[in-house]
Coordinates of C-alpha atoms (C1' of nucleotides) in Angstrom, one line a residue:
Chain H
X1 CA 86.8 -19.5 -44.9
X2 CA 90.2 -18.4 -45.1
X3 CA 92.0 -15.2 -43.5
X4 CA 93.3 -12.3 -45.1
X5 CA 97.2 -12.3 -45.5
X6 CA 98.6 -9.1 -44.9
X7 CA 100.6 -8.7 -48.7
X8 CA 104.2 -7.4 -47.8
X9 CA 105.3 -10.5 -49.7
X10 CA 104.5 -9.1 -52.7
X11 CA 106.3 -6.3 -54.7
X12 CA 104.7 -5.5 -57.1
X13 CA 103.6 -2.0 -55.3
X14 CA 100.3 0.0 -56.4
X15 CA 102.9 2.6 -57.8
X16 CA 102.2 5.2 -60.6
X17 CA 101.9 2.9 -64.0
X18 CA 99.5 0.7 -62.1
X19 CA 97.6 3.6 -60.9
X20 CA 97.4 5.3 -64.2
X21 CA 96.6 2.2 -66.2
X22 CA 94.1 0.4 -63.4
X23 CA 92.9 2.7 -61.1
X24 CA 92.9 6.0 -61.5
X25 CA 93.5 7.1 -64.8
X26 CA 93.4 11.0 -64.6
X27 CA 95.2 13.7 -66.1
X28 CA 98.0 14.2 -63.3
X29 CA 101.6 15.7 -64.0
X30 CA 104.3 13.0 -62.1
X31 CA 104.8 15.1 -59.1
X32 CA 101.0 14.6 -58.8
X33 CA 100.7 11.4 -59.2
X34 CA 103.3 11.0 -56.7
X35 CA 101.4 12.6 -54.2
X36 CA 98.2 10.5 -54.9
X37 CA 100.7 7.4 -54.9
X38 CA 101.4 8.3 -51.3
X39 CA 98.1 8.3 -50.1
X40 CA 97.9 5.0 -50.7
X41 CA 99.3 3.7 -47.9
X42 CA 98.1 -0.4 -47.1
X43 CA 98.2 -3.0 -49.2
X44 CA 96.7 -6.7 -48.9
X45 CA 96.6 -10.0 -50.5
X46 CA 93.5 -11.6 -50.2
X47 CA 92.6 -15.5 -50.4
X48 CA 89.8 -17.1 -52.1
X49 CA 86.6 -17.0 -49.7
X50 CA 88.2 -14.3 -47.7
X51 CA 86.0 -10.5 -46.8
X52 CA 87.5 -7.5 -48.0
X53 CA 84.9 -5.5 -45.4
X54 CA 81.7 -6.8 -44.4
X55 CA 78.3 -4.6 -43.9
X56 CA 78.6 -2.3 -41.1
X57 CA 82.2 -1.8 -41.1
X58 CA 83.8 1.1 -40.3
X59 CA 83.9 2.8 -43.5
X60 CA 87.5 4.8 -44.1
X61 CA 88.9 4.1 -47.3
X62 CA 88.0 2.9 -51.0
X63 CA 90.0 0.0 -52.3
X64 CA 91.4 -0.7 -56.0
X65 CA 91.6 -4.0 -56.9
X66 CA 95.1 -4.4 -58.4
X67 CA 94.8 -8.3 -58.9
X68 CA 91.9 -10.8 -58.8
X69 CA 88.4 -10.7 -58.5
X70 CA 85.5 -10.0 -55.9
X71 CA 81.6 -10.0 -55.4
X72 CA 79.6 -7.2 -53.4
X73 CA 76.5 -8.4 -51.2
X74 CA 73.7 -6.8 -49.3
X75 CA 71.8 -9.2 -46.9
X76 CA 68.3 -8.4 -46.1
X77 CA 66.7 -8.8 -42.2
X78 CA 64.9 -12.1 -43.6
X79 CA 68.5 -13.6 -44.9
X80 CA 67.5 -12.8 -48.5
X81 CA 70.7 -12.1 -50.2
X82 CA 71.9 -10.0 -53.5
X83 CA 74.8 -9.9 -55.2
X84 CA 75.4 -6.3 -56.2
X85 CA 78.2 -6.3 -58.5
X86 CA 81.3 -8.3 -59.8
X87 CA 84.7 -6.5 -59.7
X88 CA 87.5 -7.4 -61.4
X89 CA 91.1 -5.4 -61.3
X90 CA 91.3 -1.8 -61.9
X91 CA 88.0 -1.2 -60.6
X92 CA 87.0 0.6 -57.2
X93 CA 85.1 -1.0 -54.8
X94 CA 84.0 0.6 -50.9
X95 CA 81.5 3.2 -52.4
X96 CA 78.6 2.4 -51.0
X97 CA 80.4 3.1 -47.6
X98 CA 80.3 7.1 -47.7
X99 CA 77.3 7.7 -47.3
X100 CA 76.8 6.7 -43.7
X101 CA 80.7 6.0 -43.1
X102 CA 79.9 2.4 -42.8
X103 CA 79.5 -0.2 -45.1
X104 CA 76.5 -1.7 -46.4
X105 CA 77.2 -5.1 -48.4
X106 CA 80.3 -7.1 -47.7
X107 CA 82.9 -7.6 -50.2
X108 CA 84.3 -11.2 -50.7
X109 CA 87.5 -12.3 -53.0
X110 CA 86.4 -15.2 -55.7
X111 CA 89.6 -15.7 -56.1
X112 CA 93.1 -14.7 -54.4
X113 CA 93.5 -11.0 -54.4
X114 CA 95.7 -7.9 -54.3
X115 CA 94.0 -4.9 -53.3
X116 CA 95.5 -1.1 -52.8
X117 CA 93.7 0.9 -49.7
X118 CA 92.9 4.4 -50.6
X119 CA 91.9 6.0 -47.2
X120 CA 89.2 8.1 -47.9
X121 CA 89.2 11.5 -45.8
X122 CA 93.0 11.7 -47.3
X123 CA 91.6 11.1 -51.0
X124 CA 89.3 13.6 -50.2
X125 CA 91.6 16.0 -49.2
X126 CA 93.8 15.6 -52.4
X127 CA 91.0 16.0 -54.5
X128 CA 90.3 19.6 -53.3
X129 CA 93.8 20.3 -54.3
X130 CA 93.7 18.8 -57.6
X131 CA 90.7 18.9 -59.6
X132 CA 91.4 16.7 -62.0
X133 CA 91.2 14.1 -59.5
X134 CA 88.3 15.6 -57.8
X135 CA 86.4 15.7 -61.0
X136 CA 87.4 11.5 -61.6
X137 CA 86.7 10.8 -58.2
X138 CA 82.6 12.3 -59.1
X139 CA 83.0 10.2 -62.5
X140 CA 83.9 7.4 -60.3
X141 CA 80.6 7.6 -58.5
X142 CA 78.5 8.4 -60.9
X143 CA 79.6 5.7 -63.2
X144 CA 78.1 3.3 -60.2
X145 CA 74.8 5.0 -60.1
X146 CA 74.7 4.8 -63.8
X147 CA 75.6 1.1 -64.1
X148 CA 73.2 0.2 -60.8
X149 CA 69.9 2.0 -62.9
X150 CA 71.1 0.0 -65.9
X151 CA 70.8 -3.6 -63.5
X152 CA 68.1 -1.8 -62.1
X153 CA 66.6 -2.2 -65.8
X154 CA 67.6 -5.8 -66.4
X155 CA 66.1 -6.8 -63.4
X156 CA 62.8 -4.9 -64.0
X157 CA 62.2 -5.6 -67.6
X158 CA 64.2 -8.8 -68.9
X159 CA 63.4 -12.6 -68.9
X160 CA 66.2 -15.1 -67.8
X161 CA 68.2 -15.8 -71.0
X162 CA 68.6 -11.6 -71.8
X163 CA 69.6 -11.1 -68.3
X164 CA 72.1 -13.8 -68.7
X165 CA 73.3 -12.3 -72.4
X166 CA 73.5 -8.7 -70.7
X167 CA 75.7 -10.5 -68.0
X168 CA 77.9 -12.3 -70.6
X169 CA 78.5 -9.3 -72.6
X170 CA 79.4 -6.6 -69.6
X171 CA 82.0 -9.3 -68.5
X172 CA 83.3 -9.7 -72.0
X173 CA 83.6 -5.9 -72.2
X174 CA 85.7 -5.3 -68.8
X175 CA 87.7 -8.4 -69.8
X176 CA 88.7 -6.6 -72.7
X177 CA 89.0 -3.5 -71.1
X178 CA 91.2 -5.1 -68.8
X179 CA 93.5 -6.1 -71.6
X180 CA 92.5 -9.9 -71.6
X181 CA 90.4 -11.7 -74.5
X182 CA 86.6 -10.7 -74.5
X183 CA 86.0 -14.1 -76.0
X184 CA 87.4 -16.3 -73.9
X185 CA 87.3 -16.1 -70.6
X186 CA 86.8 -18.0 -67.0
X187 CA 83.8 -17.5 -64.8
X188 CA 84.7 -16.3 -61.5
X189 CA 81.5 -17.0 -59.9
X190 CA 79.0 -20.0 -59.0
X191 CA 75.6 -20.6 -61.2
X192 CA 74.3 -19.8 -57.5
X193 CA 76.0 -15.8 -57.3
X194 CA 75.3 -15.5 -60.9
X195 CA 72.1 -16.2 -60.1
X196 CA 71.8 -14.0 -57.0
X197 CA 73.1 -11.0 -59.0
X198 CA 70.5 -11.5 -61.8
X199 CA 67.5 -12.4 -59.7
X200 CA 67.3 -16.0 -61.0
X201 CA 67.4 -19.3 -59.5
X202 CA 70.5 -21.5 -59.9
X203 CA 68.8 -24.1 -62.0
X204 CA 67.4 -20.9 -64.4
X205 CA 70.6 -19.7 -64.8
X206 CA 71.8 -23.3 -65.5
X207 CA 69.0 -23.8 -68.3
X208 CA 69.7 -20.1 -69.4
X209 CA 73.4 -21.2 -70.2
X210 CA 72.5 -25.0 -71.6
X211 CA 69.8 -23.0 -74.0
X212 CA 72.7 -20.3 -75.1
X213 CA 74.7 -23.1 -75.6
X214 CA 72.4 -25.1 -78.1
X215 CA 71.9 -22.0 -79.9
X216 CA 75.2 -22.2 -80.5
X217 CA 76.3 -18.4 -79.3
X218 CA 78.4 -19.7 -76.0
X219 CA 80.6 -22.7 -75.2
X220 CA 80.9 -23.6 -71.7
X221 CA 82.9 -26.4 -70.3
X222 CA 82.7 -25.8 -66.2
X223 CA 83.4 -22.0 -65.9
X224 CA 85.5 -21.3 -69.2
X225 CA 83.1 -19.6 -71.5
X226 CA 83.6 -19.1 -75.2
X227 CA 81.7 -16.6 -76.8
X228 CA 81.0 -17.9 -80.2
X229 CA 78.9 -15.5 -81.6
X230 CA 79.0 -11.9 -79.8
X231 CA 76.4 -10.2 -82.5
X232 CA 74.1 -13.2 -81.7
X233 CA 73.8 -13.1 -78.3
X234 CA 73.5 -8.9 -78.3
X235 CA 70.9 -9.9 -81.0
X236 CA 69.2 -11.8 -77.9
X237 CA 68.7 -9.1 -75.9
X238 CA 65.9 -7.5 -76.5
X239 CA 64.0 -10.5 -78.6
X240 CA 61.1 -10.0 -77.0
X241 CA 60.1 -6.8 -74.8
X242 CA 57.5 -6.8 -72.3
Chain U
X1 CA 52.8 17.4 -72.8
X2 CA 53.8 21.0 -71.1
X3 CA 57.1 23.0 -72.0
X4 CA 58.7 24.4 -68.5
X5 CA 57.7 27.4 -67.9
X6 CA 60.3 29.9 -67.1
X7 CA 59.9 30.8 -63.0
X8 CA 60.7 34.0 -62.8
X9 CA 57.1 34.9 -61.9
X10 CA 57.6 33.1 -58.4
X11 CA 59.5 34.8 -56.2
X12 CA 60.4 32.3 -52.8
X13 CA 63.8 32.2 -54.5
X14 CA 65.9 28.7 -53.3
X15 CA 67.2 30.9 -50.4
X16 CA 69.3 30.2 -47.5
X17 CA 66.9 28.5 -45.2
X18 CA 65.5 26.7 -48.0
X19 CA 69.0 25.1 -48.9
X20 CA 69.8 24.4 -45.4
X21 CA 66.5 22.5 -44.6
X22 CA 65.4 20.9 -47.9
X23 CA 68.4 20.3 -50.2
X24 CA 71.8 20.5 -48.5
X25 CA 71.5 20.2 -45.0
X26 CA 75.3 21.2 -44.7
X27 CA 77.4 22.8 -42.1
X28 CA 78.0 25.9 -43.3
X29 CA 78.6 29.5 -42.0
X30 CA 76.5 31.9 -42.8
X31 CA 79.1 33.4 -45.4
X32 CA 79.4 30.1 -46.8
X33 CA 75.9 29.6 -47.2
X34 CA 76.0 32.9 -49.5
X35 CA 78.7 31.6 -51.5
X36 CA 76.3 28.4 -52.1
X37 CA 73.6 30.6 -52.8
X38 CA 75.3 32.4 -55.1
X39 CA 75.9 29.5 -57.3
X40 CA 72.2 28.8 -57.8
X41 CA 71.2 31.1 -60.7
X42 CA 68.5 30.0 -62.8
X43 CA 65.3 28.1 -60.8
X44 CA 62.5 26.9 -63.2
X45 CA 58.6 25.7 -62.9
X46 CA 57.9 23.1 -64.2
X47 CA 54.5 21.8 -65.3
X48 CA 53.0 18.1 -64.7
X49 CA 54.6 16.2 -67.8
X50 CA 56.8 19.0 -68.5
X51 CA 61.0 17.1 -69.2
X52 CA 63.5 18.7 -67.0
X53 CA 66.2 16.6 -68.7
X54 CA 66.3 14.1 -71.1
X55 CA 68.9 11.3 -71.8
X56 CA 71.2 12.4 -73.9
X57 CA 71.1 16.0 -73.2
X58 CA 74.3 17.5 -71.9
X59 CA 75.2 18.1 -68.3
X60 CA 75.7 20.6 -67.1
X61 CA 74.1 21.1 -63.4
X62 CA 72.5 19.5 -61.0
X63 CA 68.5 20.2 -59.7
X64 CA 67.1 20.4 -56.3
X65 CA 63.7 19.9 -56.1
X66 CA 61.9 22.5 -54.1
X67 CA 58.4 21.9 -54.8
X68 CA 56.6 19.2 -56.7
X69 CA 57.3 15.5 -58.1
X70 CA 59.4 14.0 -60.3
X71 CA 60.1 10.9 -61.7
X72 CA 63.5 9.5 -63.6
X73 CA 63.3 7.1 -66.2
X74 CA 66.0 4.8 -68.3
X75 CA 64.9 3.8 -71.8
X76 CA 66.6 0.6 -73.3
X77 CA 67.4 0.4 -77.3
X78 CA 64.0 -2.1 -77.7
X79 CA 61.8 0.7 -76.1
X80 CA 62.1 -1.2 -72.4
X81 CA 61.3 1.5 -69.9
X82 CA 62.2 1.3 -66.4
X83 CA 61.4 3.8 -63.5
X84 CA 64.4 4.4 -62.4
X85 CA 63.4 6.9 -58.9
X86 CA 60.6 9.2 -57.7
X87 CA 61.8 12.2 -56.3
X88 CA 60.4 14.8 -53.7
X89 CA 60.8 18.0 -52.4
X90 CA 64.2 18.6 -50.6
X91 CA 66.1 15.6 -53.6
X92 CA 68.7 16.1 -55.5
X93 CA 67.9 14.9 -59.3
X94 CA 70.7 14.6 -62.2
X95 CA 73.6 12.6 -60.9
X96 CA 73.6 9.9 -63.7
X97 CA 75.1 12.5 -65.7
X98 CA 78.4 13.5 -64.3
X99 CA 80.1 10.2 -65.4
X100 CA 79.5 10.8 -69.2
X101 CA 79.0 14.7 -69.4
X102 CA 75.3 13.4 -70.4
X103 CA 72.2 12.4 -68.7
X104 CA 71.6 8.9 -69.2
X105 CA 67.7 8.9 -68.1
X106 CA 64.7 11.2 -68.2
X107 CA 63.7 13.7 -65.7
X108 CA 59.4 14.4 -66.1
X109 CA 57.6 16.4 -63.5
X110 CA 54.7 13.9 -61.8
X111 CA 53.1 17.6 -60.8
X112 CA 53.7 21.1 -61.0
X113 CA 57.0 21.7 -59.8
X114 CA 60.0 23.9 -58.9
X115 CA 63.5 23.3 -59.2
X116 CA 66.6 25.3 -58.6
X117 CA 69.3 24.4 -61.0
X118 CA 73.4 24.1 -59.3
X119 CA 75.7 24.3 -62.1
X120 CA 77.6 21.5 -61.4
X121 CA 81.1 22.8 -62.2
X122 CA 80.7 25.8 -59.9
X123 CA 79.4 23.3 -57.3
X124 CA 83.1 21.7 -58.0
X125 CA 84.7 24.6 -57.6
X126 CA 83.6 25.8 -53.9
X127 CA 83.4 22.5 -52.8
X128 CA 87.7 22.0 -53.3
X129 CA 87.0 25.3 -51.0
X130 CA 84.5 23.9 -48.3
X131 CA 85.2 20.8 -47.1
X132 CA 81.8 20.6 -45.5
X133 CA 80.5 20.9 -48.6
X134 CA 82.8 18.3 -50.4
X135 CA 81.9 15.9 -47.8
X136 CA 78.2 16.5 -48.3
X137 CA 78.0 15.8 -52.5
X138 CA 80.2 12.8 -51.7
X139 CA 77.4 11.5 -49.2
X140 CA 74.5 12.2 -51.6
X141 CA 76.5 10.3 -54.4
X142 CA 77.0 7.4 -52.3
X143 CA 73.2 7.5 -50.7
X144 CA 72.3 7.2 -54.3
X145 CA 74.3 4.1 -54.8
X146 CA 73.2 2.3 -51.5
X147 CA 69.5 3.2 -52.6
X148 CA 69.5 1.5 -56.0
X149 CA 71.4 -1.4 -54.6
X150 CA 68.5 -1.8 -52.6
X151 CA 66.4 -1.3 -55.2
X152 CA 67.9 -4.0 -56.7
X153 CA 67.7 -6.3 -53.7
X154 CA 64.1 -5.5 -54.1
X155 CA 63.8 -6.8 -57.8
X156 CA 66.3 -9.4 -57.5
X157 CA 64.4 -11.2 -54.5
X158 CA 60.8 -10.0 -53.3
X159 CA 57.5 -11.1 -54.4
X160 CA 55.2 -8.5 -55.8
X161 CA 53.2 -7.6 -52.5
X162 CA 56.0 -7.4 -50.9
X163 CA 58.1 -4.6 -53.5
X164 CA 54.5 -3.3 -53.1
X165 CA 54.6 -2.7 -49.4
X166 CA 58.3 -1.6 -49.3
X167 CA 57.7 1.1 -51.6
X168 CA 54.8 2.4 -49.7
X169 CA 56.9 2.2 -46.6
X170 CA 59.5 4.5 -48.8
X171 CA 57.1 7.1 -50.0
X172 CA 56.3 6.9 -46.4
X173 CA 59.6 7.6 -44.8
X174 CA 60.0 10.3 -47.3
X175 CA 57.0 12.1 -46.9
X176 CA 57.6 12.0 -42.8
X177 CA 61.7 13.6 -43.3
X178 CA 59.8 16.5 -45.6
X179 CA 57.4 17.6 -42.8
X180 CA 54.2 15.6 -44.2
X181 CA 52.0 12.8 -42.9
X182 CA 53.5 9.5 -42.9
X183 CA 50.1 7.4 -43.0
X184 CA 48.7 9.8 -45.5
X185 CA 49.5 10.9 -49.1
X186 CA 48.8 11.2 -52.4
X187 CA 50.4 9.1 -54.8
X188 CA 51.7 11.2 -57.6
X189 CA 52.3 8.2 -60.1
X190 CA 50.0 6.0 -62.3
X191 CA 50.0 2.0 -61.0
X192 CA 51.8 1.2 -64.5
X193 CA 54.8 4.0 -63.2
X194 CA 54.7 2.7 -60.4
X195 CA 54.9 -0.9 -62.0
X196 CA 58.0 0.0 -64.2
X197 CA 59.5 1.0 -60.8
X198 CA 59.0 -2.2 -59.0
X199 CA 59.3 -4.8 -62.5
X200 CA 55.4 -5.2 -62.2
X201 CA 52.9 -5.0 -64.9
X202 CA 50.7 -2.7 -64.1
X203 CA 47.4 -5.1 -63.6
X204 CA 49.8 -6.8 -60.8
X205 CA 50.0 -3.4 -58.9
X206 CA 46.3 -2.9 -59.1
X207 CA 46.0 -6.4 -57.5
X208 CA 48.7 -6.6 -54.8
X209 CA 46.9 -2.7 -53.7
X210 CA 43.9 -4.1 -53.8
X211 CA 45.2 -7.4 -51.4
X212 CA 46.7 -5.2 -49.1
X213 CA 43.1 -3.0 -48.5
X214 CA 41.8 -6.2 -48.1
X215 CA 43.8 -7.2 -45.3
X216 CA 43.5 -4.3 -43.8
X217 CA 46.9 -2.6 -44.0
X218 CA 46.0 0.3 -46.2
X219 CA 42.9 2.4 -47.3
X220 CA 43.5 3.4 -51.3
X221 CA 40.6 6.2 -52.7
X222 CA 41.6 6.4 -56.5
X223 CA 45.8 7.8 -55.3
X224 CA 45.1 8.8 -51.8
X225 CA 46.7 6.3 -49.9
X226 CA 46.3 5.9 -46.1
X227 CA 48.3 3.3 -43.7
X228 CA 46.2 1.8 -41.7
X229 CA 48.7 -0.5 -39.9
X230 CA 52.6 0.3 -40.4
X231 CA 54.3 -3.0 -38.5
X232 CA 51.5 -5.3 -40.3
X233 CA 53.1 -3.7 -43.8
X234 CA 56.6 -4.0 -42.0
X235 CA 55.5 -7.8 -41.4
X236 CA 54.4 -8.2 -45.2
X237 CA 58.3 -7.7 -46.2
X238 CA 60.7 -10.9 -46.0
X239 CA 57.2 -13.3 -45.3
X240 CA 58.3 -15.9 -47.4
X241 CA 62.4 -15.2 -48.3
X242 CA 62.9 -17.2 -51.4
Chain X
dG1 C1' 27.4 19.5 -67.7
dG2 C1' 28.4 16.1 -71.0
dC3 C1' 31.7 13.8 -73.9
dA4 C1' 36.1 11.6 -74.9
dC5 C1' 40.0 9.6 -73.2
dA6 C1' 43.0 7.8 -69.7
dT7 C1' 43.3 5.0 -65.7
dT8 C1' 42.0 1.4 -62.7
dT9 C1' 39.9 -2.9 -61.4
dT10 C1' 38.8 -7.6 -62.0
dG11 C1' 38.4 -12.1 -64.4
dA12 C1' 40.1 -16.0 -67.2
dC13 C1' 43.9 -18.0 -69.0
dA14 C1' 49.0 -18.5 -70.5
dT15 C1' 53.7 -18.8 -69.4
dA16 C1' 58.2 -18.1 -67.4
dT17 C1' 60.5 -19.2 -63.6
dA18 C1' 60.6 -21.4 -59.0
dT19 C1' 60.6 -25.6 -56.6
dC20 C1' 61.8 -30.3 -55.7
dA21 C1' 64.4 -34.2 -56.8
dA22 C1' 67.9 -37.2 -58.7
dG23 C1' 72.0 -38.0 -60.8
dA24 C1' 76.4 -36.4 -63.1
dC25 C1' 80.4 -34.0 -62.6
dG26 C1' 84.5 -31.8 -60.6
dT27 C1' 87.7 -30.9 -56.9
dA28 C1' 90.2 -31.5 -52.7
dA29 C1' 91.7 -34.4 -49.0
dA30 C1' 93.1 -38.9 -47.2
Chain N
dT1 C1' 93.1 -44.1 -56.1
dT2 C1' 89.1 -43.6 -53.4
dT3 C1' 86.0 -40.9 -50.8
dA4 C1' 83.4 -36.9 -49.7
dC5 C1' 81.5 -32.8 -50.7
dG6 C1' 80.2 -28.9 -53.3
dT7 C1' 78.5 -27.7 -57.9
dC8 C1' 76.0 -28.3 -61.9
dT9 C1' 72.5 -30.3 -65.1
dT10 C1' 68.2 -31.9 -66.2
dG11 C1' 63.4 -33.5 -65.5
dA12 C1' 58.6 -33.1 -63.5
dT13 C1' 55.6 -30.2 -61.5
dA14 C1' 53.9 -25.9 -59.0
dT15 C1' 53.1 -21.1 -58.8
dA16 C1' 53.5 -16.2 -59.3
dT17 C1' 53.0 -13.0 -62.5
dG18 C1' 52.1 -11.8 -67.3
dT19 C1' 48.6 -11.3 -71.0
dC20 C1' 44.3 -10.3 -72.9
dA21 C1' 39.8 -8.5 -72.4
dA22 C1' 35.9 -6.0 -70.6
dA23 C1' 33.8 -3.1 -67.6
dA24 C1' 34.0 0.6 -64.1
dT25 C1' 35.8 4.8 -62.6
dG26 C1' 38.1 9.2 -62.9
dT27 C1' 39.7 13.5 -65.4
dG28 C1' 40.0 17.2 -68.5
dC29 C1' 38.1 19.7 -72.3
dC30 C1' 34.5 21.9 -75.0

DNA sequence: GGCACATTTTGACATATATCAAGACGTAAA
DNA sequence: TTTACGTCTTGATATATGTCAAAATGTGCC
């Protein structure tokens, strides 16, 4: 497990084009977006393996990931784990942590990092001045409740290889989002946290994969996934309801 | 199925100490309370099966439940349904739709029920004006979020008795914050609702009901539900983590 | 009060996924 | 390069839950 390094190294600041084009893309004149810019105060690089906040935490401030990748986890009483969400860059991660103003899942880079802090009672008191920004900020959450109902669906209602499709396609989607190719990209995660998100076993999501494969609608070698046939696998989904 | 019945026959409107104690338990003067008050200007019945929102439908407000049952519902493309929440008197219902502008589920009344309706831009509005009141919707958007990430720690991980005996802890909890017996209730919702809630066919609920009255943990008579030994439904939870 | 329909229970059987196990593969350190 | 360790794949088998069916029970309407 490595340590988080404190990211003054890096340059690149969370400034306004980032903010715009990541994080926060809301209808805000300059001197605005100035003033949200200075909010964000904290910046931090973090490492492969390394916990952006763990469950219980303190909560005081939402975090944009600028670069890199992380997994959300809640952890039962009995050990039992879930993953609750991937997140790649440009998307906000902390939410659950309002409600009680402490956290409840720990966050953990897949890979090396750069986040932005956005301390929270500050946000909150910019977005009474601005409503524009108050009005994303409710998008913001509400956008996680939506997407939570919809794995709330997957897990209720679809066998292994749909949840798996589903899975392949929201990443494809936010890869493309993102700017990158929604064909071709690398899998951040394990068969194991892939697993744990879609409430399979390892060796189910492993067969899942193998059987997408034959069917010729994904290449995998190791983590780098080609999607070969997009309308195929969204064809998948859905084959057989129950 | 029922059309809602316009409430203006009943006349406990959603006043002061009804807001306080059931739907937004916020620190508030008593001028501020008005103001709240004030924002809360139509209030509806409506009838068992009767829609309150459907997916799709613009939003516009949000509901507070002050009487009655309801239950939200997501419906995929291939006619998958999933149970998406139950909600109770004192709950706030509709906050799927502020991401899109749109309600992305369906709202039905379990029973006869009354709502009062919060237009949800208003609720914007003096919320950039009372802080107290900012920092309350931002709670009850993130409690939402932390609830159906357990949900999906549920779904993702336990066996059916055990989803089973969490949710009757739930309804349980619930039922004891709003005044009412904790051992003792009605359940509102058929065993195949119930089922869509917790991924379970309905045939599964009926059986994993029927173990637990066996083992002595619960009494059911047709939806009367009574619980006969809380820590030995506790205990059912996390028996066997897989 | 009786009839029609929806809901619930229970049984027998089917099946998707979990479990256990072994070997292949990939990556990092020595 | 070799070694060690974590990850992944694949097979054989077990098991929890789904599916189908029938009967019992409850509920609302005429």
């Amino acid at each position: 497990m490595h340590k988080p390094v404190p990211g003054n190294s890096l340059k690149p600041a969370c400034s306004t084009c980032n903010l715009r084009k990541l994080c926060l893309p809301v209808n805000l004149n300059s001197v605005e977006i100035t003033r949200l810019d200075n909010l964000i105060s904290r910046k931090g690089v973090y490492r492969q393996g390394s916990i952006l906040y763990r469950s219980g935490d303190k909560f005081q401030a939402l975090y944009a990931i600028r670069t890199g990748f992380f997994k959300t986890q809640i952890l039962n009483e009995d050990g039992r784990e879930q993953a609750t969400g991937f997140q790649m860059a440009g998307e906000i991660i902390g939410l659950d942590g309002i409600n009680s103003d402490a956290h409840t899942c720990d966050a953990v880079a897949l890979e090396d990092s750069e986040v932005c802090e956005i301390p929270f009672s500050k946000l909150e008191d910019l977005s009474r001045e601005l409503p524009s920004l108050q009005r994303h900020l409710h998008r913001i959450l509400s956008r996680e409740i939506v997407r939570d109902q919809n794995i709330m669906l997957l897990l209720g209602s679809m066998r292994a290889e749909e949840r798996l499709a589903t899975f392949l396609l929201n990443l494809s989607q936010r890869f493309a989002e993102g700017g990158y190719s929604p064909t071709s990209f690398q899998l951040r995660m394990t068969r194991q946290e892939i697993g744990s998100y879609l409430g399979l076993r390892l060796e189910t999501v492993s067969r899942a994969l193998s059987h997408l494969q034959d069917s010729k609608l994904i290449h995998m070698r190791n983590r780098s996934l080609e999607i070969l046939c997009m309308s195929g696998l969204q064809a998948c989904i859905g084959k057989r309801a129950r």
